[in-house]
Coordinates of C-alpha atoms and ligand atoms in Angstrom, one line a residue:
M179 CA 88.6 100.1 143.7
N180 CA 86.0 102.3 145.2
R181 CA 85.2 105.5 142.9
E182 CA 84.5 107.7 145.9
D183 CA 88.1 107.4 147.1
T184 CA 90.6 110.2 146.4
I185 CA 93.6 108.5 144.7
V186 CA 97.2 109.4 144.5
A187 CA 100.1 108.3 142.5
V188 CA 103.5 109.3 140.9
A189 CA 102.8 110.4 137.5
T190 CA 106.5 110.2 136.6
A191 CA 109.3 107.6 136.4
I192 CA 110.8 106.9 139.6
G193 CA 114.3 108.0 139.8
E194 CA 116.5 111.5 140.1
S195 CA 115.2 114.1 137.5
A196 CA 114.4 117.8 137.6
I197 CA 111.1 117.4 138.5
A198 CA 108.5 114.9 139.3
V199 CA 104.8 115.1 139.5
V200 CA 102.1 113.6 142.0
R201 CA 98.6 113.4 141.1
L202 CA 95.5 113.3 143.2
S203 CA 92.0 112.8 142.0
G204 CA 88.8 112.3 143.8
P205 CA 86.1 114.2 145.4
T206 CA 88.8 115.1 148.6
A207 CA 91.6 116.2 146.2
L208 CA 91.3 119.7 146.8
P209 CA 91.0 119.9 150.8
I210 CA 93.9 117.1 150.9
A211 CA 96.1 119.5 148.5
Q212 CA 95.1 122.2 150.9
K213 CA 96.6 120.4 153.8
V214 CA 99.9 119.9 152.2
F215 CA 100.5 123.0 150.3
R216 CA 101.4 126.4 151.6
G217 CA 101.6 129.0 149.1
K218 CA 103.0 132.6 149.5
R219 CA 99.6 134.3 149.1
K220 CA 98.1 132.0 152.0
E221 CA 95.0 131.4 149.9
D222 CA 92.5 128.7 150.5
I223 CA 93.2 126.7 147.4
T224 CA 90.0 124.5 147.8
L225 CA 88.3 128.0 146.7
L226 CA 90.6 128.6 143.6
P227 CA 89.3 128.4 140.1
G228 CA 90.4 125.4 137.8
Y229 CA 93.5 125.5 135.8
T230 CA 95.3 127.6 138.6
V231 CA 98.8 127.1 139.2
R232 CA 100.5 128.4 142.4
F233 CA 104.1 128.2 143.9
G234 CA 104.5 127.1 147.4
R235 CA 106.1 124.6 149.8
F236 CA 104.9 120.9 150.2
V237 CA 104.7 120.4 154.2
D238 CA 103.9 117.1 156.0
P239 CA 101.6 116.7 158.9
Q240 CA 104.0 118.1 161.4
D241 CA 103.9 121.5 159.0
E242 CA 107.9 120.7 158.4
T243 CA 108.8 121.3 154.6
I244 CA 109.3 118.6 152.5
D245 CA 110.1 120.5 149.2
Q246 CA 109.1 123.5 147.2
G247 CA 107.2 123.4 143.9
L248 CA 104.2 124.0 141.9
L249 CA 100.6 123.0 142.6
T250 CA 98.4 122.6 139.4
L251 CA 94.5 122.8 140.0
F252 CA 91.7 121.3 137.7
R253 CA 88.1 121.1 138.6
A254 CA 85.7 118.7 137.5
P255 CA 84.6 117.9 135.2
H256 CA 87.5 119.6 133.3
S257 CA 90.2 117.5 134.3
Y258 CA 91.9 114.3 132.8
T259 CA 89.6 111.9 135.0
G260 CA 86.5 114.3 134.9
E261 CA 87.1 114.6 138.8
D262 CA 88.6 117.2 141.0
M263 CA 92.2 116.9 140.3
V264 CA 95.8 118.2 141.7
E265 CA 99.1 117.9 140.3
L266 CA 102.2 118.4 142.5
S267 CA 105.5 119.3 140.7
C268 CA 108.0 118.7 143.1
H269 CA 111.9 117.9 142.4
G270 CA 112.6 114.5 141.3
G271 CA 114.0 112.6 144.0
R272 CA 112.9 109.3 145.7
A273 CA 112.7 110.9 149.2
I274 CA 110.8 113.8 148.3
V275 CA 108.1 111.9 146.3
S276 CA 107.9 108.8 148.8
R277 CA 107.3 111.5 151.5
I278 CA 104.8 113.6 149.5
L279 CA 102.8 110.5 148.8
E280 CA 103.1 109.5 152.7
T281 CA 101.8 112.7 153.7
L282 CA 99.1 112.6 151.1
T283 CA 97.7 109.3 152.4
Q284 CA 98.0 110.1 155.9
H285 CA 95.9 112.8 154.9
G286 CA 93.0 110.4 153.8
A287 CA 94.2 109.7 150.0
R288 CA 94.4 106.1 148.7
L289 CA 97.3 105.0 146.5
A290 CA 96.1 104.1 143.0
E291 CA 96.0 101.1 141.2
P292 CA 97.7 100.4 137.9
G293 CA 95.7 102.6 135.2
E294 CA 93.0 103.8 137.8
F295 CA 93.2 107.7 136.5
T296 CA 92.6 106.6 133.0
Q297 CA 89.8 104.2 134.4
R298 CA 88.2 107.0 136.1
A299 CA 88.5 109.1 132.9
F300 CA 86.6 106.5 130.7
L301 CA 84.0 105.9 133.6
N302 CA 83.4 109.5 133.8
G303 CA 83.0 109.7 130.0
K304 CA 86.0 111.6 129.1
L305 CA 87.1 108.9 127.1
D306 CA 85.9 105.8 125.5
L307 CA 87.7 102.5 125.8
A308 CA 89.4 102.8 122.7
Q309 CA 90.6 106.3 123.7
A310 CA 91.7 105.1 127.1
E311 CA 93.8 102.0 125.4
A312 CA 95.3 104.6 123.4
V313 CA 97.1 106.5 126.2
A314 CA 99.0 103.2 127.0
D315 CA 99.9 102.7 123.5
L316 CA 100.9 106.4 122.9
V317 CA 103.3 105.9 126.2
K318 CA 104.7 102.8 124.8
A319 CA 105.2 103.9 121.2
K320 CA 108.9 103.3 120.3
T321 CA 108.4 104.4 116.7
E322 CA 107.2 107.6 115.0
R323 CA 104.6 105.6 113.2
A324 CA 103.3 103.9 116.2
R325 CA 103.2 107.3 117.9
R326 CA 101.1 108.8 115.0
V327 CA 98.6 105.6 115.2
A328 CA 98.1 106.0 119.2
L329 CA 97.6 109.8 118.6
N330 CA 95.1 109.3 116.2
Q331 CA 93.3 107.0 118.4
L332 CA 93.5 108.8 121.2
E333 CA 92.0 111.6 119.0
G334 CA 88.9 109.5 118.6
R335 CA 89.7 108.6 114.8
L336 CA 89.1 104.9 115.2
S337 CA 86.3 105.7 117.6
E338 CA 84.8 107.8 114.7
V339 CA 85.0 104.9 112.1
I340 CA 83.2 102.4 114.6
H341 CA 80.6 105.0 115.5
G342 CA 80.0 105.4 111.5
L343 CA 79.6 101.7 111.3
R344 CA 77.5 101.5 114.3
S345 CA 75.1 104.0 113.1
D346 CA 75.1 102.5 109.6
I347 CA 74.3 99.1 111.0
I348 CA 71.7 100.6 113.6
G349 CA 70.1 102.2 110.2
A350 CA 69.7 98.8 108.5
L351 CA 68.5 97.1 111.5
A352 CA 65.6 99.9 112.0
A353 CA 64.8 99.0 108.3
V354 CA 64.6 95.6 109.3
E355 CA 63.0 95.8 112.1
V356 CA 59.9 98.1 111.0
T357 CA 58.9 95.4 108.7
I358 CA 58.8 92.8 111.5
D359 CA 56.7 95.1 113.6
Y360 CA 54.6 96.9 111.0
S361 CA 54.5 94.9 108.0
D362 CA 50.9 95.7 107.5
E363 CA 51.8 99.6 107.1
V364 CA 55.4 99.5 105.6
G365 CA 55.0 96.7 103.5
E366 CA 57.4 93.5 103.2
L367 CA 61.2 94.1 103.7
N368 CA 63.1 94.6 100.4
Y369 CA 65.7 92.1 100.4
H370 CA 67.5 93.8 97.3
E371 CA 67.6 97.1 99.0
L372 CA 69.0 95.6 102.3
E373 CA 71.8 93.9 100.4
S374 CA 73.0 96.9 98.9
R375 CA 72.6 98.6 102.2
L376 CA 74.9 96.0 103.9
S377 CA 77.2 95.1 101.5
P378 CA 79.4 98.4 101.8
I379 CA 79.1 98.4 105.6
C380 CA 80.4 95.0 105.5
Q381 CA 83.3 96.0 103.2
Q382 CA 84.3 99.0 105.4
A383 CA 84.6 96.5 108.3
I384 CA 86.6 93.9 106.3
C385 CA 89.0 96.9 105.3
L386 CA 89.3 97.9 108.9
A387 CA 90.1 94.1 109.8
N388 CA 92.7 94.0 107.5
T389 CA 94.3 96.9 109.1
A390 CA 94.9 94.8 111.8
R391 CA 97.5 92.9 109.9
F392 CA 99.5 96.1 109.7
G393 CA 99.1 96.7 113.7
R394 CA 100.6 93.6 114.1
I395 CA 103.7 94.0 112.0
L396 CA 104.3 97.4 113.8
R397 CA 104.0 96.0 117.3
E398 CA 105.5 92.4 116.8
G399 CA 107.2 93.0 113.4
M400 CA 106.7 91.6 109.8
R401 CA 107.2 87.8 109.7
V402 CA 109.4 86.9 106.5
A403 CA 110.6 83.7 105.9
L404 CA 113.8 83.2 103.8
I405 CA 113.5 79.8 101.8
G406 CA 116.1 78.6 99.2
P407 CA 118.2 76.0 98.4
P408 CA 121.8 75.5 100.2
N409 CA 124.5 77.8 98.7
A410 CA 121.7 80.4 97.1
G411 CA 122.9 83.0 99.0
K412 CA 120.5 82.9 102.3
S413 CA 123.4 84.1 104.7
S414 CA 124.8 86.8 102.2
L415 CA 121.6 88.4 101.8
L416 CA 120.9 88.5 105.6
N417 CA 124.4 90.0 106.2
Q418 CA 123.8 92.3 103.5
L419 CA 120.3 93.7 105.0
L420 CA 121.6 93.6 108.4
Q421 CA 124.8 95.7 107.6
T422 CA 122.5 98.4 106.3
E423 CA 120.4 98.3 109.4
R424 CA 123.0 97.4 111.9
A425 CA 121.8 100.2 114.1
I426 CA 118.1 99.1 114.7
V427 CA 117.8 95.7 116.0
T428 CA 114.9 94.6 118.0
P429 CA 114.5 91.5 119.8
I430 CA 111.1 90.0 119.3
P431 CA 110.1 86.7 120.7
G432 CA 110.2 84.3 118.4
T433 CA 108.2 81.0 117.5
T434 CA 110.4 78.6 116.6
R435 CA 113.5 78.2 118.3
D436 CA 115.2 75.8 115.7
L437 CA 115.3 78.1 113.1
I438 CA 117.6 81.4 113.0
E439 CA 115.8 84.5 113.3
E440 CA 117.3 88.2 112.6
S441 CA 115.3 91.3 113.4
L442 CA 115.8 94.3 111.4
S443 CA 113.9 97.4 110.8
I444 CA 113.2 99.4 107.4
N445 CA 112.2 102.7 107.7
G446 CA 110.7 102.2 111.1
I447 CA 109.0 98.8 110.7
P448 CA 110.4 95.7 112.5
I449 CA 111.2 92.9 110.3
V450 CA 111.6 89.5 111.5
L451 CA 113.5 87.4 109.1
T452 CA 113.7 83.7 109.5
D453 CA 116.4 81.8 107.9
T454 CA 114.9 78.2 107.0
A455 CA 116.2 74.8 105.8
G456 CA 115.9 74.2 102.0
L457 CA 112.6 72.9 100.6
R458 CA 113.9 69.5 98.9
V459 CA 112.1 66.7 97.9
T460 CA 113.3 64.0 100.1
A461 CA 112.9 60.7 101.7
D462 CA 115.2 61.1 104.3
P463 CA 113.2 61.4 107.7
V464 CA 115.5 63.7 109.5
E465 CA 115.5 66.2 106.2
R466 CA 111.8 65.6 106.4
I467 CA 111.2 67.4 109.8
G468 CA 113.6 70.2 108.7
V469 CA 111.5 70.7 105.5
D470 CA 108.2 70.2 107.6
L471 CA 109.3 73.0 109.9
T472 CA 110.1 75.3 106.8
L473 CA 106.5 74.5 105.7
K474 CA 105.5 75.7 109.2
T475 CA 107.6 78.7 109.1
A476 CA 106.1 79.7 105.7
E477 CA 102.5 79.2 107.0
Q478 CA 103.3 81.7 109.8
A479 CA 104.8 84.2 107.7
D480 CA 103.7 87.2 106.1
L481 CA 105.8 87.1 103.5
L482 CA 107.9 84.5 101.6
L483 CA 111.3 85.6 100.1
F484 CA 112.3 82.7 97.7
I485 CA 116.1 82.9 97.0
V486 CA 117.8 80.9 94.1
D487 CA 121.2 80.8 92.5
A488 CA 120.4 82.4 89.1
S489 CA 123.5 81.0 87.6
D490 CA 122.4 77.7 88.4
L491 CA 118.7 77.1 88.0
S492 CA 119.1 73.4 88.2
S493 CA 118.1 73.6 92.0
L494 CA 114.6 74.3 90.9
D495 CA 113.9 71.1 90.0
T496 CA 114.8 69.6 93.4
L497 CA 112.8 72.1 95.2
S498 CA 109.0 72.0 96.0
P499 CA 108.2 75.7 96.9
L500 CA 105.0 75.3 94.9
P501 CA 102.9 73.6 97.6
V502 CA 103.7 76.2 100.2
M503 CA 103.0 79.2 97.9
E504 CA 99.8 77.5 97.2
H505 CA 98.5 76.5 100.0
T506 CA 99.8 79.4 102.5
G507 CA 98.6 82.0 99.8
R508 CA 101.3 84.1 101.2
P509 CA 102.8 86.9 99.1
T510 CA 106.0 85.5 97.7
L511 CA 108.8 87.4 96.2
F512 CA 111.2 85.6 94.2
I513 CA 115.1 86.5 94.5
L514 CA 117.3 85.8 91.7
N515 CA 120.8 86.0 93.4
K516 CA 124.2 86.1 92.3
K517 CA 123.3 88.3 89.3
D518 CA 127.2 89.5 88.9
L519 CA 128.0 85.9 87.5
I520 CA 125.6 85.9 84.6
T521 CA 124.7 88.3 81.5
N522 CA 121.5 90.2 81.5
Q523 CA 120.2 88.2 78.8
A524 CA 120.9 84.7 80.9
L525 CA 119.1 86.8 83.8
E526 CA 116.1 87.4 81.6
Q527 CA 115.8 83.8 80.6
A528 CA 116.0 82.7 84.3
A529 CA 113.2 85.1 85.3
S530 CA 110.9 84.3 82.6
Q531 CA 111.4 80.4 83.6
V532 CA 110.7 81.2 87.3
R533 CA 107.7 83.0 85.9
Q534 CA 106.4 80.1 83.9
R535 CA 107.1 77.4 86.8
F536 CA 105.7 79.7 89.8
P537 CA 102.8 81.6 88.5
H538 CA 102.1 82.2 92.4
C539 CA 105.0 84.4 92.7
T540 CA 104.3 88.0 93.5
D541 CA 107.3 89.7 92.0
I542 CA 110.8 89.0 90.9
I543 CA 113.8 90.9 91.5
S544 CA 117.5 90.0 90.7
I545 CA 120.0 91.0 93.0
S546 CA 123.8 90.5 94.2
A547 CA 124.2 89.4 97.7
L548 CA 127.9 89.6 97.2
T549 CA 128.4 92.8 95.6
G550 CA 125.0 94.3 97.3
E551 CA 123.8 95.4 94.0
N552 CA 119.6 95.9 94.2
I553 CA 119.8 95.6 97.7
E554 CA 118.3 98.8 98.0
L555 CA 115.7 97.9 95.5
L556 CA 115.1 94.8 97.8
R557 CA 114.4 96.8 100.5
D558 CA 112.1 99.3 99.0
K559 CA 110.0 96.0 97.7
L560 CA 109.7 94.6 101.4
L561 CA 108.7 98.0 102.4
Q562 CA 106.1 98.3 99.8
L563 CA 104.6 94.6 100.5
T564 CA 104.5 95.6 104.0
T565 CA 102.7 98.7 103.7
A566 CA 100.0 97.6 101.3
S567 CA 96.9 98.2 102.9
A568 CA 98.5 99.5 105.9
D569 CA 95.5 101.8 107.1
I570 CA 92.5 103.8 106.4
E571 CA 93.3 107.4 106.9
G572 CA 95.6 107.2 109.7
V573 CA 93.4 104.6 111.5
L574 CA 94.7 101.3 112.3
I575 CA 93.6 98.2 114.4
T576 CA 96.9 97.6 116.5
S577 CA 95.1 95.7 119.7
A578 CA 94.4 92.1 119.5
R579 CA 91.1 92.9 121.5
H580 CA 89.7 95.4 118.9
S581 CA 90.9 93.0 115.8
Q582 CA 89.0 89.8 117.3
A583 CA 85.9 92.1 118.1
I584 CA 86.0 93.7 114.3
Q585 CA 86.5 89.9 112.9
E586 CA 83.5 89.0 114.9
A587 CA 81.4 91.8 113.5
V588 CA 82.6 90.9 110.1
H589 CA 81.4 87.3 110.5
H590 CA 77.9 88.6 111.3
L591 CA 77.5 91.2 109.0
Q592 CA 78.6 88.4 106.4
E593 CA 75.8 86.1 107.9
A594 CA 73.5 88.7 107.4
I595 CA 74.0 89.4 104.0
A596 CA 73.9 85.5 103.6
T597 CA 70.4 85.5 105.1
T598 CA 69.4 88.5 103.0
R599 CA 70.3 86.7 100.0
Q600 CA 68.4 83.5 100.9
R601 CA 65.3 85.8 101.5
L602 CA 64.8 84.4 105.1
P603 CA 62.5 86.1 107.8
G604 CA 63.9 89.8 109.0
D605 CA 64.2 87.9 112.7
F606 CA 67.2 86.1 111.5
I607 CA 68.8 89.0 109.8
A608 CA 68.1 91.3 112.8
L609 CA 69.9 88.6 115.0
D610 CA 73.1 89.0 113.1
L611 CA 72.9 92.7 112.6
R612 CA 72.6 92.8 116.6
E613 CA 75.5 90.6 116.9
A614 CA 77.6 92.7 114.8
L615 CA 76.5 96.0 117.0
H616 CA 77.5 94.4 120.1
A617 CA 80.8 93.2 118.7
L618 CA 81.7 96.5 117.5
G619 CA 80.5 98.3 120.9
K620 CA 83.1 96.1 122.5
I621 CA 86.0 98.5 121.1
T622 CA 84.7 101.7 122.0
G623 CA 83.3 99.9 125.4
E624 CA 79.6 100.4 125.3
T625 CA 79.3 96.7 125.3
V626 CA 81.9 95.2 127.7
D627 CA 81.4 93.7 131.1
D628 CA 83.1 95.1 134.0
E629 CA 85.7 92.3 134.2
I630 CA 87.2 92.9 130.8
I631 CA 87.4 96.7 131.7
H632 CA 89.3 95.8 134.7
R633 CA 91.8 93.4 133.1
I634 CA 92.4 96.1 130.2
F635 CA 93.4 99.0 132.9
Q636 CA 95.6 96.7 134.9
D637 CA 98.0 96.5 131.9
F638 CA 98.5 100.3 132.6
C639 CA 101.4 101.5 135.0
V640 CA 100.4 103.3 138.3
G641 CA 99.9 106.9 138.0
K642 CA 98.4 106.8 134.6
Ligands
LIG817 P1 123.4 79.9 101.8 O1 123.7 78.5 101.9 O2 122.1 79.9 100.9 O3 123.1 80.6 103.3 O4 124.4 80.8 100.8 P2 125.7 81.8 101.2 O5 125.2 83.1 101.7 O6 126.4 81.1 102.3 O7 126.5 81.6 100.1 C1 126.9 80.6 99.2 C2 128.2 81.0 98.4 O8 127.6 81.7 97.3 C3 128.9 81.6 99.5 O9 130.3 81.4 98.6 C4 128.8 83.0 99.0 O10 130.0 84.1 98.6 C5 128.4 82.9 97.3 N1 127.5 84.0 96.9 C6 126.4 84.3 97.8 N2 125.8 85.4 97.0 C7 126.5 85.8 95.9 C8 126.3 86.5 95.1 O11 125.6 87.2 94.6 N3 127.1 86.8 94.0 C9 128.5 85.7 94.1 N4 129.3 85.5 92.9 N5 128.5 84.8 95.1 C10 127.3 84.8 96.0

């Protein structure tokens, strides 16, 4: 991709619409626009100042009118790409748009690659990489929450947090390096001081890394595994939850096809519920496969919903939920179903029995999947467990690329702290601090190579 080219693309969706916008960006954007635009005042538009709008006709190379519309002019560096830019707003019809594009390319513009406008904005320093990626997220945002998060990222909130972390690390690194190079003058490295300096930095990086979980949930949905013995009321509960949220069902690619998956949304947060086979202790090899599958689903889930028939807790003896809850460490919400069948006192007893047997369970709630009692409460609990540690003041890691980079940074910060505790020479600590810096720099784009940048922008649409 040659940055000296002047590029052109339709910035709006193709089809019939009131208007369509064709964008031109590059060193010859103004002279090319001058050739296709005939304003009423017959001005030389290459001489007009930035932020000028003119009404006129768009003409082909034979000076035949294609359409009429507006020309908006931006001058470098005060444009989206940082280059001279022109936006032609014409009527939104396929024939008009393709004729205008054809004319512009005849005058020397080149059709833009996907994401090339935003890539130029990044290369010209108008946006950092995290902000540039936010443009695509913002356009793709389907929920209010996703829109706000993407906007925050576009406005540079994530970048601010990353810059803050990087500058703290640079400070610590400088303190280490000065004792390596000038130990005679400044004395030995103060390990204790360094550790208390690095710990909060690492803590903040961990908090940021944790928000990635919620970012993924916003994107792919909260994975909830519904576990329980046959007849506990799994299907009834599923129906209750789906009934109330019938309007919003998002298809999300599932991981295991052998399990029943249902998608719903609670307050704009997508939830993918997987109905699993019961977790019985069994010698039957076929049933064992089902149980293994359930265990696997449980391991991949963000939350386990353990449902039992409160009027018949005998099933608890044949279940083996304990290893799942212990091994996966997943939050587990215990649901005592069929509360309509028993007295409050019996319900209390059932709850304390569950609490005793399953000390790992996060919470217990009693419902009736038949009458719908406490379903609202269950929805609130689900929401509460989903949004716990959701974001840091509106900043949220939503991309897998960012998440990986932060995890790398956390790893190196933890290594640096461990080396500090071991009182190892400053060189070792500095090594990990530099790696942490490098990892964080990948998010904002200071330390990524061209190959990665190219791949990131390829995922954009043409015209962005
Ligand atoms: P699953 O096998 O776990 O999916 O359980 P189902 O949802 O099929 O329910 C098994 C039986 O229990 C059905 O006859 C349901 O009508 C009944 N059932 C489910 N939930 C309740 C409830 O809250 N109260 C009562 N009384 N019956 C329920």
